[in-house]
């Protein structure tokens, strides 16, 4: 879901202002180039792009650490809501106040949002998954595919299930990033939604939050019920047993 949203934001940002907003590698190259030719004002713009992504990542990490300190059940609620707020700000500013928000500031807000998302997904997956850019994903995928070819020769048999799961996960993320971009391009160009395409991304994020909240409360209430009604739980266990088990 999050990689789908990242793909949507990436394509929408590019179509709207000609800038990529889900990673900073290219922006860093432009930043260094502008400094090398003494174009300091242009370099400052790219520095702001880098700082916005960093600030998003820092903010997400800080919010998660605060939630951990207070033992909140959903540590990723605040970063996700902040990402929604950032995307909504871009949409509202460019819908109701056209021309008021400079494109460079718009790019900074989107980079901030993607920094937020990349940070909390990295925390969720213990630094295994990144959803907002594909460079690392393709690198890791290539390494793991090469290991699969030499499973027996290099004695990776015990790691084979883990390798397969990892390859499957990375292909899943790449596919949904692609699909998110495809949907965004279709909605932006063919359906003439333009910047309104961001609203779809916001809705997807909110639906994901509601689903996680529903799932959490459902599981918690189920456990609470079973702990306070042990007899019914015991009866269900007996019914599930085979009559030949005795």
PDB file of C-alpha atoms in Angstrom:
ATOM      1  CA  UNK A   1       0.000   0.000   0.000  1.00  0.00           C
ATOM      2  CA  UNK A   2       2.697   2.490   0.998  1.00  0.00           C
ATOM      3  CA  UNK A   3       4.797   1.738  -2.081  1.00  0.00           C
ATOM      4  CA  UNK A   4       1.654   2.293  -4.184  1.00  0.00           C
ATOM      5  CA  UNK A   5       1.201   5.716  -2.552  1.00  0.00           C
ATOM      6  CA  UNK A   6       4.876   6.548  -3.104  1.00  0.00           C
ATOM      7  CA  UNK A   7       4.535   5.697  -6.794  1.00  0.00           C
ATOM      8  CA  UNK A   8       1.478   7.948  -7.039  1.00  0.00           C
ATOM      9  CA  UNK A   9       3.210  10.874  -5.314  1.00  0.00           C
ATOM     10  CA  UNK A  10       6.327  10.458  -7.459  1.00  0.00           C
ATOM     11  CA  UNK A  11       4.454  10.597 -10.765  1.00  0.00           C
ATOM     12  CA  UNK A  12       2.015  13.303  -9.635  1.00  0.00           C
ATOM     13  CA  UNK A  13       4.868  15.520  -8.457  1.00  0.00           C
ATOM     14  CA  UNK A  14       6.770  14.979 -11.701  1.00  0.00           C
ATOM     15  CA  UNK A  15       3.769  15.745 -13.914  1.00  0.00           C
ATOM     16  CA  UNK A  16       2.801  18.782 -11.830  1.00  0.00           C
ATOM     17  CA  UNK A  17       6.187  20.478 -11.550  1.00  0.00           C
ATOM     18  CA  UNK A  18       8.751  18.349 -13.377  1.00  0.00           C
ATOM     19  CA  UNK A  19      10.531  17.238 -10.194  1.00  0.00           C
ATOM     20  CA  UNK A  20      10.970  13.817  -8.590  1.00  0.00           C
ATOM     21  CA  UNK A  21       9.980  13.814  -4.939  1.00  0.00           C
ATOM     22  CA  UNK A  22      10.538  10.297  -3.609  1.00  0.00           C
ATOM     23  CA  UNK A  23      14.345  10.284  -3.438  1.00  0.00           C
ATOM     24  CA  UNK A  24      17.203  12.778  -3.218  1.00  0.00           C
ATOM     25  CA  UNK A  25      20.054  11.153  -5.154  1.00  0.00           C
ATOM     26  CA  UNK A  26      19.519  13.251  -8.278  1.00  0.00           C
ATOM     27  CA  UNK A  27      18.928  16.407  -6.251  1.00  0.00           C
ATOM     28  CA  UNK A  28      22.237  15.865  -4.452  1.00  0.00           C
ATOM     29  CA  UNK A  29      24.040  15.613  -7.803  1.00  0.00           C
ATOM     30  CA  UNK A  30      22.492  18.909  -8.948  1.00  0.00           C
ATOM     31  CA  UNK A  31      23.381  20.487  -5.598  1.00  0.00           C
ATOM     32  CA  UNK A  32      27.060  19.564  -5.964  1.00  0.00           C
ATOM     33  CA  UNK A  33      27.115  20.669  -9.608  1.00  0.00           C
ATOM     34  CA  UNK A  34      25.631  24.093  -8.831  1.00  0.00           C
ATOM     35  CA  UNK A  35      28.214  24.624  -6.103  1.00  0.00           C
ATOM     36  CA  UNK A  36      31.016  23.636  -8.480  1.00  0.00           C
ATOM     37  CA  UNK A  37      29.970  26.298 -11.030  1.00  0.00           C
ATOM     38  CA  UNK A  38      29.264  28.928  -8.343  1.00  0.00           C
ATOM     39  CA  UNK A  39      25.483  28.864  -8.885  1.00  0.00           C
ATOM     40  CA  UNK A  40      24.901  29.190  -5.160  1.00  0.00           C
ATOM     41  CA  UNK A  41      21.268  30.284  -5.350  1.00  0.00           C
ATOM     42  CA  UNK A  42      20.323  27.249  -7.428  1.00  0.00           C
ATOM     43  CA  UNK A  43      22.395  25.086  -5.115  1.00  0.00           C
ATOM     44  CA  UNK A  44      20.460  26.439  -2.145  1.00  0.00           C
ATOM     45  CA  UNK A  45      17.203  25.214  -3.686  1.00  0.00           C
ATOM     46  CA  UNK A  46      18.548  21.681  -4.005  1.00  0.00           C
ATOM     47  CA  UNK A  47      19.937  21.888  -0.480  1.00  0.00           C
ATOM     48  CA  UNK A  48      16.413  22.693   0.725  1.00  0.00           C
ATOM     49  CA  UNK A  49      15.149  19.595  -1.107  1.00  0.00           C
ATOM     50  CA  UNK A  50      17.712  17.463   0.728  1.00  0.00           C
ATOM     51  CA  UNK A  51      16.926  19.105   4.053  1.00  0.00           C
ATOM     52  CA  UNK A  52      13.160  18.622   3.581  1.00  0.00           C
ATOM     53  CA  UNK A  53      13.594  14.877   3.048  1.00  0.00           C
ATOM     54  CA  UNK A  54      15.937  14.678   6.042  1.00  0.00           C
ATOM     55  CA  UNK A  55      13.516  16.677   8.186  1.00  0.00           C
ATOM     56  CA  UNK A  56      10.687  14.327   7.236  1.00  0.00           C
ATOM     57  CA  UNK A  57      12.759  11.300   8.182  1.00  0.00           C
ATOM     58  CA  UNK A  58      13.829  12.918  11.462  1.00  0.00           C
ATOM     59  CA  UNK A  59      10.263  13.947  12.330  1.00  0.00           C
ATOM     60  CA  UNK A  60       8.959  10.449  11.691  1.00  0.00           C
ATOM     61  CA  UNK A  61      11.670   8.857  13.798  1.00  0.00           C
ATOM     62  CA  UNK A  62      11.089  11.350  16.614  1.00  0.00           C
ATOM     63  CA  UNK A  63       7.328  10.740  16.643  1.00  0.00           C
ATOM     64  CA  UNK A  64       7.881   6.983  16.753  1.00  0.00           C
ATOM     65  CA  UNK A  65      10.352   7.295  19.640  1.00  0.00           C
ATOM     66  CA  UNK A  66       7.881   9.469  21.562  1.00  0.00           C
ATOM     67  CA  UNK A  67       5.147   6.880  20.955  1.00  0.00           C
ATOM     68  CA  UNK A  68       7.506   4.137  22.161  1.00  0.00           C
ATOM     69  CA  UNK A  69       8.246   6.122  25.316  1.00  0.00           C
ATOM     70  CA  UNK A  70       4.555   6.496  26.116  1.00  0.00           C
ATOM     71  CA  UNK A  71       3.873   2.893  24.984  1.00  0.00           C
ATOM     72  CA  UNK A  72       1.283   3.814  22.377  1.00  0.00           C
ATOM     73  CA  UNK A  73      -0.279   0.829  20.614  1.00  0.00           C
ATOM     74  CA  UNK A  74      -0.008   2.430  17.152  1.00  0.00           C
ATOM     75  CA  UNK A  75       3.413   4.021  16.910  1.00  0.00           C
ATOM     76  CA  UNK A  76       2.958   4.879  13.242  1.00  0.00           C
ATOM     77  CA  UNK A  77      -0.309   6.796  13.555  1.00  0.00           C
ATOM     78  CA  UNK A  78       1.248  10.249  13.993  1.00  0.00           C
ATOM     79  CA  UNK A  79       3.764   9.954  11.086  1.00  0.00           C
ATOM     80  CA  UNK A  80       1.043   8.705   8.739  1.00  0.00           C
ATOM     81  CA  UNK A  81      -1.350  11.500   9.718  1.00  0.00           C
ATOM     82  CA  UNK A  82       1.454  14.032   9.268  1.00  0.00           C
ATOM     83  CA  UNK A  83       2.126  12.620   5.799  1.00  0.00           C
ATOM     84  CA  UNK A  84      -1.579  12.966   4.969  1.00  0.00           C
ATOM     85  CA  UNK A  85      -1.493  16.562   6.239  1.00  0.00           C
ATOM     86  CA  UNK A  86       1.522  17.359   4.050  1.00  0.00           C
ATOM     87  CA  UNK A  87      -0.118  15.901   0.934  1.00  0.00           C
ATOM     88  CA  UNK A  88      -3.374  17.700   1.756  1.00  0.00           C
ATOM     89  CA  UNK A  89      -1.484  20.997   2.146  1.00  0.00           C
ATOM     90  CA  UNK A  90      -0.001  20.620  -1.331  1.00  0.00           C
ATOM     91  CA  UNK A  91      -3.407  19.798  -2.790  1.00  0.00           C
ATOM     92  CA  UNK A  92      -5.252  22.629  -1.008  1.00  0.00           C
ATOM     93  CA  UNK A  93      -2.608  25.275  -1.732  1.00  0.00           C
ATOM     94  CA  UNK A  94      -2.540  24.442  -5.435  1.00  0.00           C
ATOM     95  CA  UNK A  95      -6.330  24.131  -5.703  1.00  0.00           C
ATOM     96  CA  UNK A  96      -7.666  27.118  -3.752  1.00  0.00           C
ATOM     97  CA  UNK A  97      -4.624  29.409  -3.866  1.00  0.00           C
ATOM     98  CA  UNK A  98      -3.205  28.746  -7.322  1.00  0.00           C
ATOM     99  CA  UNK A  99       0.184  30.361  -7.799  1.00  0.00           C
ATOM    100  CA  UNK A 100       0.539  31.365  -4.156  1.00  0.00           C
ATOM    101  CA  UNK A 101       2.780  28.446  -3.176  1.00  0.00           C
ATOM    102  CA  UNK A 102       6.044  28.373  -5.199  1.00  0.00           C
ATOM    103  CA  UNK A 103       6.805  25.091  -6.925  1.00  0.00           C
ATOM    104  CA  UNK A 104      10.048  24.724  -4.990  1.00  0.00           C
ATOM    105  CA  UNK A 105       8.141  24.906  -1.689  1.00  0.00           C
ATOM    106  CA  UNK A 106       5.632  22.395  -3.058  1.00  0.00           C
ATOM    107  CA  UNK A 107       8.523  20.071  -3.899  1.00  0.00           C
ATOM    108  CA  UNK A 108       9.926  20.502  -0.373  1.00  0.00           C
ATOM    109  CA  UNK A 109       6.595  19.542   1.197  1.00  0.00           C
ATOM    110  CA  UNK A 110       6.308  16.420  -0.969  1.00  0.00           C
ATOM    111  CA  UNK A 111       9.905  15.464  -0.175  1.00  0.00           C
ATOM    112  CA  UNK A 112       9.130  15.969   3.510  1.00  0.00           C
ATOM    113  CA  UNK A 113       6.133  13.627   3.175  1.00  0.00           C
ATOM    114  CA  UNK A 114       8.196  10.955   1.438  1.00  0.00           C
ATOM    115  CA  UNK A 115      10.951  11.294   4.048  1.00  0.00           C
ATOM    116  CA  UNK A 116       8.304  10.653   6.685  1.00  0.00           C
ATOM    117  CA  UNK A 117       7.053   7.546   4.927  1.00  0.00           C
ATOM    118  CA  UNK A 118      10.463   6.122   4.147  1.00  0.00           C
ATOM    119  CA  UNK A 119      11.531   6.535   7.757  1.00  0.00           C
ATOM    120  CA  UNK A 120       8.615   4.793   9.433  1.00  0.00           C
ATOM    121  CA  UNK A 121       8.553   1.949   6.911  1.00  0.00           C
ATOM    122  CA  UNK A 122      12.266   1.454   7.544  1.00  0.00           C
ATOM    123  CA  UNK A 123      11.513   1.296  11.277  1.00  0.00           C
ATOM    124  CA  UNK A 124       8.639  -1.164  10.770  1.00  0.00           C
ATOM    125  CA  UNK A 125      10.749  -3.532   8.682  1.00  0.00           C
ATOM    126  CA  UNK A 126      13.956  -3.252  10.751  1.00  0.00           C
ATOM    127  CA  UNK A 127      15.773  -1.501   7.893  1.00  0.00           C
ATOM    128  CA  UNK A 128      14.817  -4.158   5.329  1.00  0.00           C
ATOM    129  CA  UNK A 129      12.241  -2.228   3.274  1.00  0.00           C
ATOM    130  CA  UNK A 130      12.271   1.196   1.636  1.00  0.00           C
ATOM    131  CA  UNK A 131       9.079   2.192  -0.177  1.00  0.00           C
ATOM    132  CA  UNK A 132       9.852   5.591  -1.672  1.00  0.00           C
ATOM    133  CA  UNK A 133      12.822   4.801  -3.919  1.00  0.00           C
ATOM    134  CA  UNK A 134      13.913   1.792  -5.915  1.00  0.00           C
ATOM    135  CA  UNK A 135      17.716   2.027  -6.120  1.00  0.00           C
ATOM    136  CA  UNK A 136      18.330   0.055  -2.942  1.00  0.00           C
ATOM    137  CA  UNK A 137      15.519  -2.368  -3.756  1.00  0.00           C
ATOM    138  CA  UNK A 138      16.967  -3.261  -7.155  1.00  0.00           C
ATOM    139  CA  UNK A 139      20.440  -3.595  -5.621  1.00  0.00           C
ATOM    140  CA  UNK A 140      19.235  -5.994  -2.921  1.00  0.00           C
ATOM    141  CA  UNK A 141      17.060  -7.869  -5.412  1.00  0.00           C
ATOM    142  CA  UNK A 142      20.016  -8.423  -7.735  1.00  0.00           C
ATOM    143  CA  UNK A 143      22.179  -9.716  -4.885  1.00  0.00           C
ATOM    144  CA  UNK A 144      19.498 -12.110  -3.648  1.00  0.00           C
ATOM    145  CA  UNK A 145      18.725 -13.439  -7.137  1.00  0.00           C
ATOM    146  CA  UNK A 146      22.417 -14.216  -7.626  1.00  0.00           C
ATOM    147  CA  UNK A 147      22.449 -16.053  -4.281  1.00  0.00           C
ATOM    148  CA  UNK A 148      19.457 -18.144  -5.346  1.00  0.00           C
ATOM    149  CA  UNK A 149      21.423 -19.346  -8.391  1.00  0.00           C
ATOM    150  CA  UNK A 150      24.168 -20.662  -6.110  1.00  0.00           C
ATOM    151  CA  UNK A 151      22.070 -22.029  -3.251  1.00  0.00           C
ATOM    152  CA  UNK A 152      23.590 -25.526  -3.379  1.00  0.00           C
ATOM    153  CA  UNK A 153      27.107 -24.667  -4.491  1.00  0.00           C
ATOM    154  CA  UNK A 154      27.661 -22.098  -1.762  1.00  0.00           C
ATOM    155  CA  UNK A 155      25.629 -23.968   0.852  1.00  0.00           C
ATOM    156  CA  UNK A 156      22.759 -21.487   1.191  1.00  0.00           C
ATOM    157  CA  UNK A 157      20.166 -24.253   1.646  1.00  0.00           C
ATOM    158  CA  UNK A 158      19.178 -23.063   5.123  1.00  0.00           C
ATOM    159  CA  UNK A 159      18.748 -19.516   3.817  1.00  0.00           C
ATOM    160  CA  UNK A 160      16.726 -20.500   0.741  1.00  0.00           C
ATOM    161  CA  UNK A 161      13.231 -19.929   2.256  1.00  0.00           C
ATOM    162  CA  UNK A 162      14.329 -16.568   3.641  1.00  0.00           C
ATOM    163  CA  UNK A 163      15.868 -15.579   0.305  1.00  0.00           C
ATOM    164  CA  UNK A 164      12.696 -16.511  -1.572  1.00  0.00           C
ATOM    165  CA  UNK A 165      10.538 -14.523   0.835  1.00  0.00           C
ATOM    166  CA  UNK A 166      12.839 -11.525   0.537  1.00  0.00           C
ATOM    167  CA  UNK A 167      12.820 -11.657  -3.281  1.00  0.00           C
ATOM    168  CA  UNK A 168       9.035 -11.979  -3.244  1.00  0.00           C
ATOM    169  CA  UNK A 169       8.708  -8.975  -0.931  1.00  0.00           C
ATOM    170  CA  UNK A 170      10.975  -6.771  -3.046  1.00  0.00           C
ATOM    171  CA  UNK A 171       9.158  -7.732  -6.253  1.00  0.00           C
ATOM    172  CA  UNK A 172       5.874  -6.951  -4.502  1.00  0.00           C
ATOM    173  CA  UNK A 173       7.086  -3.469  -3.483  1.00  0.00           C
ATOM    174  CA  UNK A 174       8.500  -2.693  -6.939  1.00  0.00           C
ATOM    175  CA  UNK A 175       5.268  -3.854  -8.595  1.00  0.00           C
ATOM    176  CA  UNK A 176       3.084  -1.674  -6.401  1.00  0.00           C
ATOM    177  CA  UNK A 177       5.375   1.337  -6.869  1.00  0.00           C
ATOM    178  CA  UNK A 178       4.959   0.816 -10.616  1.00  0.00           C
ATOM    179  CA  UNK A 179       1.179   0.388 -10.334  1.00  0.00           C
ATOM    180  CA  UNK A 180       0.903   3.504  -8.170  1.00  0.00           C
ATOM    181  CA  UNK A 181       2.752   5.519 -10.788  1.00  0.00           C
ATOM    182  CA  UNK A 182       0.633   4.009 -13.561  1.00  0.00           C
ATOM    183  CA  UNK A 183      -2.622   4.873 -11.788  1.00  0.00           C
ATOM    184  CA  UNK A 184      -1.388   8.384 -11.001  1.00  0.00           C
ATOM    185  CA  UNK A 185      -0.389   9.001 -14.613  1.00  0.00           C
ATOM    186  CA  UNK A 186      -3.753   7.772 -15.879  1.00  0.00           C
ATOM    187  CA  UNK A 187      -5.721   9.844 -13.368  1.00  0.00           C
ATOM    188  CA  UNK A 188      -3.599  12.960 -13.887  1.00  0.00           C
ATOM    189  CA  UNK A 189      -3.586  12.935 -17.692  1.00  0.00           C
ATOM    190  CA  UNK A 190      -6.497  10.844 -18.947  1.00  0.00           C
ATOM    191  CA  UNK A 191      -9.011  11.704 -16.217  1.00  0.00           C
ATOM    192  CA  UNK A 192      -7.771  15.315 -15.937  1.00  0.00           C
ATOM    193  CA  UNK A 193      -7.559  15.089 -12.156  1.00  0.00           C
ATOM    194  CA  UNK A 194      -4.147  16.776 -12.130  1.00  0.00           C
ATOM    195  CA  UNK A 195      -3.180  17.736  -8.554  1.00  0.00           C
ATOM    196  CA  UNK A 196      -6.428  16.156  -7.307  1.00  0.00           C
ATOM    197  CA  UNK A 197      -4.669  12.818  -7.826  1.00  0.00           C
ATOM    198  CA  UNK A 198      -3.047  13.415  -4.439  1.00  0.00           C
ATOM    199  CA  UNK A 199      -6.464  13.026  -2.815  1.00  0.00           C
ATOM    200  CA  UNK A 200      -6.499   9.379  -3.898  1.00  0.00           C
ATOM    201  CA  UNK A 201      -3.160   8.852  -2.161  1.00  0.00           C
ATOM    202  CA  UNK A 202      -4.505  10.503   0.999  1.00  0.00           C
ATOM    203  CA  UNK A 203      -7.615   8.304   0.994  1.00  0.00           C
ATOM    204  CA  UNK A 204      -5.489   5.158   0.602  1.00  0.00           C
ATOM    205  CA  UNK A 205      -3.347   6.150   3.590  1.00  0.00           C
ATOM    206  CA  UNK A 206      -6.409   6.869   5.743  1.00  0.00           C
ATOM    207  CA  UNK A 207      -8.068   3.587   4.759  1.00  0.00           C
ATOM    208  CA  UNK A 208      -4.885   1.790   5.781  1.00  0.00           C
ATOM    209  CA  UNK A 209      -4.936   3.546   9.154  1.00  0.00           C
ATOM    210  CA  UNK A 210      -8.579   2.645   9.770  1.00  0.00           C
ATOM    211  CA  UNK A 211      -7.909  -0.966   8.803  1.00  0.00           C
ATOM    212  CA  UNK A 212      -4.972  -1.218  11.216  1.00  0.00           C
ATOM    213  CA  UNK A 213      -7.030   0.358  14.014  1.00  0.00           C
ATOM    214  CA  UNK A 214      -9.964  -1.985  13.357  1.00  0.00           C
ATOM    215  CA  UNK A 215      -7.678  -5.015  13.285  1.00  0.00           C
ATOM    216  CA  UNK A 216      -5.982  -3.984  16.538  1.00  0.00           C
ATOM    217  CA  UNK A 217      -9.230  -3.420  18.438  1.00  0.00           C
ATOM    218  CA  UNK A 218     -10.767  -6.599  17.026  1.00  0.00           C
ATOM    219  CA  UNK A 219      -7.837  -8.744  18.182  1.00  0.00           C
ATOM    220  CA  UNK A 220      -7.697  -7.004  21.561  1.00  0.00           C
ATOM    221  CA  UNK A 221     -11.426  -7.442  22.190  1.00  0.00           C
ATOM    222  CA  UNK A 222     -11.276 -11.067  21.064  1.00  0.00           C
ATOM    223  CA  UNK A 223      -8.478 -11.822  23.525  1.00  0.00           C
ATOM    224  CA  UNK A 224     -10.286  -9.937  26.276  1.00  0.00           C
ATOM    225  CA  UNK A 225     -13.458 -11.953  25.637  1.00  0.00           C
ATOM    226  CA  UNK A 226     -11.612 -15.285  25.600  1.00  0.00           C
ATOM    227  CA  UNK A 227      -9.745 -14.452  28.811  1.00  0.00           C
ATOM    228  CA  UNK A 228     -12.997 -13.640  30.591  1.00  0.00           C
ATOM    229  CA  UNK A 229     -14.946 -16.599  29.163  1.00  0.00           C
ATOM    230  CA  UNK A 230     -12.557 -19.552  29.556  1.00  0.00           C
ATOM    231  CA  UNK A 231     -15.374 -22.115  29.595  1.00  0.00           C
ATOM    232  CA  UNK A 232     -16.589 -21.200  26.139  1.00  0.00           C
ATOM    233  CA  UNK A 233     -13.034 -21.218  24.895  1.00  0.00           C
ATOM    234  CA  UNK A 234     -12.548 -24.694  26.416  1.00  0.00           C
ATOM    235  CA  UNK A 235     -15.765 -25.956  24.779  1.00  0.00           C
ATOM    236  CA  UNK A 236     -14.620 -24.727  21.366  1.00  0.00           C
ATOM    237  CA  UNK A 237     -11.300 -26.510  21.861  1.00  0.00           C
ATOM    238  CA  UNK A 238     -13.068 -29.791  22.723  1.00  0.00           C
ATOM    239  CA  UNK A 239     -15.341 -29.528  19.665  1.00  0.00           C
ATOM    240  CA  UNK A 240     -12.342 -29.078  17.382  1.00  0.00           C
ATOM    241  CA  UNK A 241     -10.691 -32.247  18.679  1.00  0.00           C
ATOM    242  CA  UNK A 242     -11.174 -35.457  16.737  1.00  0.00           C
ATOM    243  CA  UNK A 243     -13.326 -38.138  18.433  1.00  0.00           C
ATOM    244  CA  UNK A 244     -10.412 -40.561  17.890  1.00  0.00           C
ATOM    245  CA  UNK A 245      -7.936 -38.372  19.787  1.00  0.00           C
ATOM    246  CA  UNK A 246      -8.926 -40.073  23.054  1.00  0.00           C
TER     247      UNK A 246
END
